[in-house]
Amino acid sequence: MLQLSIVKLEKGRTGVMICAYMLHKSLVADSTTALNYYGEKRTHDNRGVTIPSQKRYVDYYQELVKFNLNYRPIGIIFMLNTFRTNST
């Protein structure tokens, strides 16, 4: 049985994750190469990830990979306080 899924994704956020994956798996040497490769394959005008903050996060991830920095999740406790007044 053949199953096909077609999903329309935005190129920016998807590109950030794909570029990060390529860096993580050492498929590319650096973030610039990852971004250029993604742009060539994803779009006709070589404009894959275009938003500066998204490009910056690919650069940040490159630094994590380059220096073997391990991300350790931290726990966060949320507390909800509700205050009520008596209106008499």
PDB file of C-alpha atoms in Angstrom, residues 51-84:
ATOM      1  CA  ILE A  51      15.547  36.249   7.384  1.00  0.00           C
ATOM      2  CA  PRO A  52      18.691  37.467   9.197  1.00  0.00           C
ATOM      3  CA  SER A  53      17.688  36.076  12.596  1.00  0.00           C
ATOM      4  CA  GLN A  54      17.124  32.626  11.087  1.00  0.00           C
ATOM      5  CA  LYS A  55      20.536  32.713   9.397  1.00  0.00           C
ATOM      6  CA  ARG A  56      22.043  33.788  12.704  1.00  0.00           C
ATOM      7  CA  TYR A  57      20.611  30.746  14.473  1.00  0.00           C
ATOM      8  CA  VAL A  58      22.179  28.458  11.869  1.00  0.00           C
ATOM      9  CA  ASP A  59      25.480  30.211  12.664  1.00  0.00           C
ATOM     10  CA  TYR A  60      24.877  29.694  16.397  1.00  0.00           C
ATOM     11  CA  TYR A  61      24.269  26.005  15.842  1.00  0.00           C
ATOM     12  CA  GLN A  62      27.464  25.769  13.806  1.00  0.00           C
ATOM     13  CA  GLU A  63      29.364  27.049  16.848  1.00  0.00           C
ATOM     14  CA  LEU A  64      27.720  24.432  19.077  1.00  0.00           C
ATOM     15  CA  VAL A  65      28.769  21.686  16.682  1.00  0.00           C
ATOM     16  CA  LYS A  66      32.250  23.123  16.135  1.00  0.00           C
ATOM     17  CA  PHE A  67      33.104  23.254  19.840  1.00  0.00           C
ATOM     18  CA  ASN A  68      31.208  20.062  20.768  1.00  0.00           C
ATOM     19  CA  LEU A  69      29.017  21.946  23.188  1.00  0.00           C
ATOM     20  CA  ASN A  70      26.309  19.737  24.590  1.00  0.00           C
ATOM     21  CA  TYR A  71      22.952  21.239  25.319  1.00  0.00           C
ATOM     22  CA  ARG A  72      21.520  20.030  28.593  1.00  0.00           C
ATOM     23  CA  PRO A  73      17.811  20.624  29.041  1.00  0.00           C
ATOM     24  CA  ILE A  74      16.824  22.320  32.261  1.00  0.00           C
ATOM     25  CA  GLY A  75      13.641  21.921  34.201  1.00  0.00           C
ATOM     26  CA  ILE A  76      11.353  24.879  34.708  1.00  0.00           C
ATOM     27  CA  ILE A  77       8.659  25.059  37.333  1.00  0.00           C
ATOM     28  CA  PHE A  78       5.669  27.263  36.616  1.00  0.00           C
ATOM     29  CA  MET A  79       3.483  28.429  39.443  1.00  0.00           C
ATOM     30  CA  LEU A  80       0.123  30.077  39.073  1.00  0.00           C
ATOM     31  CA  ASN A  81      -1.033  32.440  41.768  1.00  0.00           C
ATOM     32  CA  THR A  82      -4.557  33.769  41.697  1.00  0.00           C
ATOM     33  CA  PHE A  83      -5.613  36.726  43.791  1.00  0.00           C
ATOM     34  CA  ARG A  84      -9.231  37.603  44.372  1.00  0.00           C
TER      35      ARG A  84
END
